[in-house]
């Protein structure tokens, strides 16, 4: 990068002021005002080149959008509003100021959609690949956050949209379900909620350990029908794509009575582990095959 101070000066001109921001990025710390009674929800998530995106294929603006939207999706999963974000970027040496600006524009574009201010961050260059870490601050704004542990036997299991095939492009361009998450959390009917990042089969056990999913009613995204010309894994059926692909960023939730939105895909049970009921009513164990990082 030619000049870090030029880049930081440029960032100062780009900031989006929201009513919460008393002092934006540029001092040692930013200062936010917080409405009385608001809960602060806070989390961090990183995206890494060759894991969550491919810098040889995806332009920096798209990478910035994804990095921010993954965090905003976590706000959706709790039913809170994204309020502010902090961004730490490790740039490959020689990326250039224009690349860094495009990355920032992507981060900001995604944040602006939800009136979320980027209030601080840090940029460094190194000999490694691009890595972006975003810390998100959410606020409850009058709605009690929904956690992962409230499901009880008899609750319905729902998703906010069709699943599968995100690798064909949607994993970069998804829209976080913040408004849906607010509506669901505010309905008083939702008992547990999570956003689907690792795949239905891997994220479901995070909200309930016993359930029956009905294969015939799991919504499959039209992308799956486009096919997978370059398949990394043994060929999957459309249903298997919907169960295991991941990075759908739809909300997966349980509800004790009919929620204001969502497609019902199953029921929380008292025992039996996670099971999948075929169209012919046969029950089989649901084996988690979604995404898991190797350490
Ligand atoms: Mg999440």
mmCIF file of C-alpha atoms and ligand atoms in Angstrom:
data_model
loop_
_atom_site.group_PDB
_atom_site.id
_atom_site.type_symbol
_atom_site.label_atom_id
_atom_site.label_comp_id
_atom_site.label_asym_id
_atom_site.label_seq_id
_atom_site.Cartn_x
_atom_site.Cartn_y
_atom_site.Cartn_z
ATOM 1 C CA UNK A 1 0.000 0.000 0.000
ATOM 2 C CA UNK A 2 1.416 3.363 -0.957
ATOM 3 C CA UNK A 3 0.279 5.244 2.114
ATOM 4 C CA UNK A 4 -1.615 3.957 5.083
ATOM 5 C CA UNK A 5 -2.230 7.490 6.343
ATOM 6 C CA UNK A 6 -3.797 8.479 2.998
ATOM 7 C CA UNK A 7 -6.071 5.460 3.242
ATOM 8 C CA UNK A 8 -7.073 6.288 6.816
ATOM 9 C CA UNK A 9 -7.722 9.909 5.826
ATOM 10 C CA UNK A 10 -9.919 8.652 3.008
ATOM 11 C CA UNK A 11 -11.851 6.339 5.354
ATOM 12 C CA UNK A 12 -12.629 9.340 7.580
ATOM 13 C CA UNK A 13 -14.400 10.973 4.632
ATOM 14 C CA UNK A 14 -16.502 7.851 4.040
ATOM 15 C CA UNK A 15 -18.143 7.432 7.419
ATOM 16 C CA UNK A 16 -21.847 7.035 7.782
ATOM 17 C CA UNK A 17 -23.082 8.881 10.852
ATOM 18 C CA UNK A 18 -25.952 7.285 12.731
ATOM 19 C CA UNK A 19 -27.677 8.650 15.836
ATOM 20 C CA UNK A 20 -25.698 6.219 18.011
ATOM 21 C CA UNK A 21 -22.288 7.512 16.919
ATOM 22 C CA UNK A 22 -21.112 10.319 19.209
ATOM 23 C CA UNK A 23 -17.521 10.160 17.974
ATOM 24 C CA UNK A 24 -16.663 8.196 14.804
ATOM 25 C CA UNK A 25 -13.469 6.311 13.968
ATOM 26 C CA UNK A 26 -10.366 8.485 14.028
ATOM 27 C CA UNK A 27 -9.730 8.925 17.726
ATOM 28 C CA UNK A 28 -8.182 6.219 19.891
ATOM 29 C CA UNK A 29 -11.655 4.763 20.369
ATOM 30 C CA UNK A 30 -15.033 5.571 18.885
ATOM 31 C CA UNK A 31 -17.811 6.705 21.225
ATOM 32 C CA UNK A 32 -21.355 5.388 20.949
ATOM 33 C CA UNK A 33 -24.407 6.389 22.894
ATOM 34 C CA UNK A 34 -26.640 3.511 23.864
ATOM 35 C CA UNK A 35 -30.353 3.852 24.424
ATOM 36 C CA UNK A 36 -31.513 3.155 27.960
ATOM 37 C CA UNK A 37 -32.772 -0.404 28.280
ATOM 38 C CA UNK A 38 -31.058 -1.652 25.133
ATOM 39 C CA UNK A 39 -29.109 -4.867 25.456
ATOM 40 C CA UNK A 40 -25.737 -4.944 23.683
ATOM 41 C CA UNK A 41 -25.195 -8.106 21.632
ATOM 42 C CA UNK A 42 -21.662 -8.550 20.384
ATOM 43 C CA UNK A 43 -19.862 -11.081 18.212
ATOM 44 C CA UNK A 44 -16.923 -11.528 15.875
ATOM 45 C CA UNK A 45 -16.499 -13.494 12.672
ATOM 46 C CA UNK A 46 -13.670 -13.747 10.177
ATOM 47 C CA UNK A 47 -13.494 -14.539 6.486
ATOM 48 C CA UNK A 48 -10.347 -15.994 4.951
ATOM 49 C CA UNK A 49 -9.109 -16.197 1.394
ATOM 50 C CA UNK A 50 -9.476 -19.736 -0.016
ATOM 51 C CA UNK A 51 -11.859 -20.683 2.798
ATOM 52 C CA UNK A 52 -14.789 -18.260 2.567
ATOM 53 C CA UNK A 53 -13.954 -16.603 -0.753
ATOM 54 C CA UNK A 54 -11.405 -16.817 -3.543
ATOM 55 C CA UNK A 55 -9.532 -13.553 -4.092
ATOM 56 C CA UNK A 56 -8.542 -14.743 -7.586
ATOM 57 C CA UNK A 57 -12.230 -14.885 -8.536
ATOM 58 C CA UNK A 58 -14.176 -12.542 -6.251
ATOM 59 C CA UNK A 59 -13.667 -8.778 -6.502
ATOM 60 C CA UNK A 60 -12.782 -6.926 -3.277
ATOM 61 C CA UNK A 61 -16.137 -5.195 -3.047
ATOM 62 C CA UNK A 62 -17.939 -8.565 -3.048
ATOM 63 C CA UNK A 63 -15.550 -9.901 -0.414
ATOM 64 C CA UNK A 64 -16.250 -6.868 1.798
ATOM 65 C CA UNK A 65 -19.994 -7.332 1.405
ATOM 66 C CA UNK A 66 -19.770 -10.970 2.442
ATOM 67 C CA UNK A 67 -17.530 -10.255 5.443
ATOM 68 C CA UNK A 68 -20.037 -7.735 6.795
ATOM 69 C CA UNK A 69 -23.164 -9.697 5.896
ATOM 70 C CA UNK A 70 -22.035 -12.811 7.768
ATOM 71 C CA UNK A 71 -21.960 -10.747 10.939
ATOM 72 C CA UNK A 72 -25.235 -9.000 10.192
ATOM 73 C CA UNK A 73 -26.754 -12.452 9.662
ATOM 74 C CA UNK A 74 -25.765 -13.326 13.232
ATOM 75 C CA UNK A 75 -27.758 -10.285 14.379
ATOM 76 C CA UNK A 76 -30.715 -11.627 12.379
ATOM 77 C CA UNK A 77 -30.330 -14.994 14.117
ATOM 78 C CA UNK A 78 -30.752 -13.365 17.536
ATOM 79 C CA UNK A 79 -33.514 -11.000 16.448
ATOM 80 C CA UNK A 80 -31.435 -7.879 17.142
ATOM 81 C CA UNK A 81 -30.532 -4.849 15.017
ATOM 82 C CA UNK A 82 -26.957 -4.366 13.789
ATOM 83 C CA UNK A 83 -25.792 -1.042 15.245
ATOM 84 C CA UNK A 84 -22.050 -0.748 14.710
ATOM 85 C CA UNK A 85 -19.107 -2.752 13.429
ATOM 86 C CA UNK A 86 -15.331 -2.820 13.769
ATOM 87 C CA UNK A 87 -13.196 -4.257 11.000
ATOM 88 C CA UNK A 88 -9.693 -5.673 11.069
ATOM 89 C CA UNK A 89 -8.076 -6.441 7.715
ATOM 90 C CA UNK A 90 -4.819 -8.245 6.945
ATOM 91 C CA UNK A 91 -3.984 -7.330 3.348
ATOM 92 C CA UNK A 92 -1.458 -9.190 1.212
ATOM 93 C CA UNK A 93 1.527 -6.910 0.669
ATOM 94 C CA UNK A 94 1.197 -4.966 -2.568
ATOM 95 C CA UNK A 95 -2.619 -5.083 -2.704
ATOM 96 C CA UNK A 96 -2.730 -1.326 -3.268
ATOM 97 C CA UNK A 97 -4.908 1.478 -1.983
ATOM 98 C CA UNK A 98 -7.586 0.988 -4.632
ATOM 99 C CA UNK A 99 -8.060 -2.620 -3.559
ATOM 100 C CA UNK A 100 -8.351 -1.596 0.100
ATOM 101 C CA UNK A 101 -10.865 1.106 -0.793
ATOM 102 C CA UNK A 102 -13.025 -1.337 -2.760
ATOM 103 C CA UNK A 103 -12.967 -3.751 0.166
ATOM 104 C CA UNK A 104 -14.059 -0.972 2.507
ATOM 105 C CA UNK A 105 -16.791 0.136 0.096
ATOM 106 C CA UNK A 106 -18.173 -3.396 0.119
ATOM 107 C CA UNK A 107 -18.129 -3.559 3.906
ATOM 108 C CA UNK A 108 -19.811 -0.194 4.082
ATOM 109 C CA UNK A 109 -22.409 -0.945 1.409
ATOM 110 C CA UNK A 110 -23.566 -3.993 3.379
ATOM 111 C CA UNK A 111 -23.557 -2.106 6.693
ATOM 112 C CA UNK A 112 -25.410 0.917 5.271
ATOM 113 C CA UNK A 113 -28.332 -1.269 4.238
ATOM 114 C CA UNK A 114 -29.096 -1.768 7.914
ATOM 115 C CA UNK A 115 -27.985 1.657 9.176
ATOM 116 C CA UNK A 116 -24.992 0.020 10.841
ATOM 117 C CA UNK A 117 -21.969 2.311 11.269
ATOM 118 C CA UNK A 118 -18.370 1.139 10.832
ATOM 119 C CA UNK A 119 -16.837 2.844 13.854
ATOM 120 C CA UNK A 120 -13.303 1.555 13.861
ATOM 121 C CA UNK A 121 -10.795 -0.896 12.576
ATOM 122 C CA UNK A 122 -7.250 -1.713 11.782
ATOM 123 C CA UNK A 123 -5.401 -2.471 8.563
ATOM 124 C CA UNK A 124 -2.093 -4.242 8.180
ATOM 125 C CA UNK A 125 -0.143 -5.719 5.317
ATOM 126 C CA UNK A 126 1.705 -8.998 5.417
ATOM 127 C CA UNK A 127 3.033 -11.848 3.290
ATOM 128 C CA UNK A 128 -0.063 -13.988 3.865
ATOM 129 C CA UNK A 129 -3.482 -14.126 2.215
ATOM 130 C CA UNK A 130 -6.346 -11.688 2.693
ATOM 131 C CA UNK A 131 -8.095 -12.092 6.066
ATOM 132 C CA UNK A 132 -10.932 -9.925 7.350
ATOM 133 C CA UNK A 133 -12.348 -9.970 10.856
ATOM 134 C CA UNK A 134 -15.529 -8.079 11.667
ATOM 135 C CA UNK A 135 -16.815 -7.422 15.184
ATOM 136 C CA UNK A 136 -20.503 -6.575 15.262
ATOM 137 C CA UNK A 137 -22.450 -4.721 17.937
ATOM 138 C CA UNK A 138 -26.180 -5.332 17.903
ATOM 139 C CA UNK A 139 -28.954 -3.840 19.991
ATOM 140 C CA UNK A 140 -32.101 -5.487 21.252
ATOM 141 C CA UNK A 141 -34.228 -2.365 20.598
ATOM 142 C CA UNK A 142 -37.269 -3.558 22.499
ATOM 143 C CA UNK A 143 -37.245 -7.217 21.425
ATOM 144 C CA UNK A 144 -35.888 -9.978 23.635
ATOM 145 C CA UNK A 145 -33.025 -11.806 21.876
ATOM 146 C CA UNK A 146 -33.743 -15.363 20.737
ATOM 147 C CA UNK A 147 -31.120 -17.912 21.760
ATOM 148 C CA UNK A 148 -30.335 -21.410 20.495
ATOM 149 C CA UNK A 149 -31.549 -23.319 23.533
ATOM 150 C CA UNK A 150 -35.289 -22.732 23.906
ATOM 151 C CA UNK A 151 -36.723 -25.520 21.732
ATOM 152 C CA UNK A 152 -39.075 -28.014 23.409
ATOM 153 C CA UNK A 153 -40.681 -31.234 22.094
ATOM 154 C CA UNK A 154 -43.690 -30.481 19.912
ATOM 155 C CA UNK A 155 -42.305 -27.207 18.541
ATOM 156 C CA UNK A 156 -42.404 -26.856 14.757
ATOM 157 C CA UNK A 157 -39.105 -26.413 12.865
ATOM 158 C CA UNK A 158 -39.036 -23.736 10.163
ATOM 159 C CA UNK A 159 -36.746 -22.033 7.634
ATOM 160 C CA UNK A 160 -37.107 -18.570 6.098
ATOM 161 C CA UNK A 161 -36.188 -19.626 2.562
ATOM 162 C CA UNK A 162 -34.978 -22.323 0.163
ATOM 163 C CA UNK A 163 -31.669 -24.076 0.724
ATOM 164 C CA UNK A 164 -28.781 -25.512 -1.273
ATOM 165 C CA UNK A 165 -26.469 -24.517 -4.089
ATOM 166 C CA UNK A 166 -25.076 -21.353 -2.465
ATOM 167 C CA UNK A 167 -21.586 -22.141 -3.760
ATOM 168 C CA UNK A 168 -22.798 -21.189 -7.242
ATOM 169 C CA UNK A 169 -22.782 -17.557 -6.078
ATOM 170 C CA UNK A 170 -25.336 -16.916 -3.346
ATOM 171 C CA UNK A 171 -22.744 -17.433 -0.604
ATOM 172 C CA UNK A 172 -21.287 -14.065 -1.684
ATOM 173 C CA UNK A 173 -24.520 -12.172 -2.398
ATOM 174 C CA UNK A 174 -27.076 -13.331 0.198
ATOM 175 C CA UNK A 175 -29.280 -10.855 2.055
ATOM 176 C CA UNK A 176 -29.169 -11.170 5.851
ATOM 177 C CA UNK A 177 -32.660 -11.868 7.218
ATOM 178 C CA UNK A 178 -32.615 -9.039 9.766
ATOM 179 C CA UNK A 179 -36.206 -7.906 9.189
ATOM 180 C CA UNK A 180 -37.450 -11.494 9.283
ATOM 181 C CA UNK A 181 -35.451 -12.131 12.470
ATOM 182 C CA UNK A 182 -37.003 -9.069 14.119
ATOM 183 C CA UNK A 183 -40.491 -10.107 13.095
ATOM 184 C CA UNK A 184 -39.960 -13.651 14.350
ATOM 185 C CA UNK A 185 -38.356 -12.608 17.636
ATOM 186 C CA UNK A 186 -41.065 -10.004 18.192
ATOM 187 C CA UNK A 187 -43.867 -12.518 17.610
ATOM 188 C CA UNK A 188 -43.306 -14.249 20.940
ATOM 189 C CA UNK A 189 -43.731 -17.617 19.218
ATOM 190 C CA UNK A 190 -40.132 -18.477 18.372
ATOM 191 C CA UNK A 191 -38.294 -20.627 20.903
ATOM 192 C CA UNK A 192 -34.837 -21.017 19.302
ATOM 193 C CA UNK A 193 -33.145 -19.559 16.240
ATOM 194 C CA UNK A 194 -29.864 -19.728 14.274
ATOM 195 C CA UNK A 195 -28.697 -18.643 10.832
ATOM 196 C CA UNK A 196 -27.694 -21.466 8.505
ATOM 197 C CA UNK A 197 -24.007 -21.012 7.811
ATOM 198 C CA UNK A 198 -22.657 -24.564 8.004
ATOM 199 C CA UNK A 199 -25.651 -26.361 6.491
ATOM 200 C CA UNK A 200 -29.075 -27.459 7.756
ATOM 201 C CA UNK A 201 -27.768 -30.849 8.910
ATOM 202 C CA UNK A 202 -24.979 -29.229 10.945
ATOM 203 C CA UNK A 203 -26.866 -26.195 12.265
ATOM 204 C CA UNK A 204 -30.057 -28.054 13.291
ATOM 205 C CA UNK A 205 -28.312 -29.974 16.123
ATOM 206 C CA UNK A 206 -27.220 -26.592 17.516
ATOM 207 C CA UNK A 207 -30.858 -25.764 18.331
ATOM 208 C CA UNK A 208 -32.289 -29.219 19.096
ATOM 209 C CA UNK A 209 -30.942 -32.719 19.592
ATOM 210 C CA UNK A 210 -34.132 -34.628 18.741
ATOM 211 C CA UNK A 211 -36.223 -33.866 15.675
ATOM 212 C CA UNK A 212 -37.926 -35.295 12.619
ATOM 213 C CA UNK A 213 -37.500 -33.409 9.335
ATOM 214 C CA UNK A 214 -39.867 -34.114 6.462
ATOM 215 C CA UNK A 215 -37.794 -34.509 3.294
ATOM 216 C CA UNK A 216 -40.760 -33.774 1.035
ATOM 217 C CA UNK A 217 -41.280 -30.237 2.376
ATOM 218 C CA UNK A 218 -37.689 -28.974 2.727
ATOM 219 C CA UNK A 219 -37.536 -26.066 0.248
ATOM 220 C CA UNK A 220 -34.769 -26.578 -2.309
ATOM 221 C CA UNK A 221 -33.257 -23.499 -3.923
ATOM 222 C CA UNK A 222 -33.555 -23.290 -7.750
ATOM 223 C CA UNK A 223 -29.751 -22.893 -7.882
ATOM 224 C CA UNK A 224 -29.476 -26.591 -7.089
ATOM 225 C CA UNK A 225 -31.240 -27.406 -10.348
ATOM 226 C CA UNK A 226 -28.583 -25.439 -12.232
ATOM 227 C CA UNK A 227 -26.276 -28.311 -11.472
ATOM 228 C CA UNK A 228 -22.721 -28.556 -10.288
ATOM 229 C CA UNK A 229 -20.387 -28.894 -13.263
ATOM 230 C CA UNK A 230 -17.337 -28.940 -10.991
ATOM 231 C CA UNK A 231 -18.311 -31.112 -8.054
ATOM 232 C CA UNK A 232 -15.769 -31.395 -5.257
ATOM 233 C CA UNK A 233 -17.711 -34.088 -3.469
ATOM 234 C CA UNK A 234 -19.469 -37.220 -4.724
ATOM 235 C CA UNK A 235 -22.630 -36.150 -6.539
ATOM 236 C CA UNK A 236 -25.413 -35.073 -4.199
ATOM 237 C CA UNK A 237 -29.140 -35.260 -4.809
ATOM 238 C CA UNK A 238 -31.047 -31.943 -4.701
ATOM 239 C CA UNK A 239 -32.278 -32.832 -1.192
ATOM 240 C CA UNK A 240 -28.718 -33.569 -0.061
ATOM 241 C CA UNK A 241 -27.618 -30.172 -1.384
ATOM 242 C CA UNK A 242 -30.386 -28.519 0.654
ATOM 243 C CA UNK A 243 -29.428 -30.482 3.780
ATOM 244 C CA UNK A 244 -25.673 -30.177 3.633
ATOM 245 C CA UNK A 245 -24.320 -27.414 1.361
ATOM 246 C CA UNK A 246 -24.331 -24.549 3.878
ATOM 247 C CA UNK A 247 -23.826 -20.783 3.567
ATOM 248 C CA UNK A 248 -27.547 -20.333 2.897
ATOM 249 C CA UNK A 249 -27.855 -17.648 5.621
ATOM 250 C CA UNK A 250 -31.551 -18.355 5.943
ATOM 251 C CA UNK A 251 -32.884 -18.481 9.499
ATOM 252 C CA UNK A 252 -33.605 -21.890 11.013
ATOM 253 C CA UNK A 253 -35.946 -21.680 13.994
ATOM 254 C CA UNK A 254 -38.387 -23.494 16.208
ATOM 255 C CA UNK A 255 -41.800 -22.169 17.205
ATOM 256 C CA UNK A 256 -44.479 -23.369 19.578
ATOM 257 C CA UNK A 257 -47.310 -21.993 17.420
ATOM 258 C CA UNK A 258 -47.549 -20.840 13.804
ATOM 259 C CA UNK A 259 -44.961 -18.078 13.275
ATOM 260 C CA UNK A 260 -45.585 -14.972 11.131
ATOM 261 C CA UNK A 261 -43.333 -16.313 8.350
ATOM 262 C CA UNK A 262 -41.306 -19.344 7.311
ATOM 263 C CA UNK A 263 -41.784 -22.817 5.862
ATOM 264 C CA UNK A 264 -42.357 -25.674 8.266
ATOM 265 C CA UNK A 265 -39.905 -28.524 7.661
ATOM 266 C CA UNK A 266 -40.284 -30.698 10.746
ATOM 267 C CA UNK A 267 -41.003 -31.103 14.446
ATOM 268 C CA UNK A 268 -38.904 -31.157 17.611
ATOM 269 C CA UNK A 269 -39.274 -34.538 19.330
ATOM 270 C CA UNK A 270 -38.488 -35.820 22.824
ATOM 271 C CA UNK A 271 -36.118 -38.586 21.742
ATOM 272 C CA UNK A 272 -34.710 -40.466 18.772
ATOM 273 C CA UNK A 273 -31.974 -38.061 17.738
ATOM 274 C CA UNK A 274 -32.186 -36.218 14.427
ATOM 275 C CA UNK A 275 -34.173 -38.069 11.804
ATOM 276 C CA UNK A 276 -35.263 -37.523 8.236
ATOM 277 C CA UNK A 277 -38.661 -38.829 7.117
ATOM 278 C CA UNK A 278 -38.795 -39.743 3.420
ATOM 279 C CA UNK A 279 -41.826 -39.228 1.199
ATOM 280 C CA UNK A 280 -42.669 -42.904 1.853
ATOM 281 C CA UNK A 281 -42.672 -42.140 5.637
ATOM 282 C CA UNK A 282 -39.469 -44.100 6.260
ATOM 283 C CA UNK A 283 -37.317 -42.675 9.077
ATOM 284 C CA UNK A 284 -33.535 -42.508 8.699
ATOM 285 C CA UNK A 285 -30.901 -40.855 10.892
ATOM 286 C CA UNK A 286 -29.970 -37.360 9.673
ATOM 287 C CA UNK A 287 -26.186 -37.413 9.443
ATOM 288 C CA UNK A 288 -24.514 -33.989 9.609
ATOM 289 C CA UNK A 289 -22.428 -33.554 6.472
ATOM 290 C CA UNK A 290 -22.312 -29.774 6.379
ATOM 291 C CA UNK A 291 -19.254 -27.628 6.552
ATOM 292 C CA UNK A 292 -16.808 -27.991 9.424
ATOM 293 C CA UNK A 293 -13.413 -26.337 9.715
ATOM 294 C CA UNK A 294 -10.485 -28.649 10.303
ATOM 295 C CA UNK A 295 -8.135 -27.506 13.026
HETATM 296 MG MG1 LIG B 1 -24.462 -17.635 13.062
#
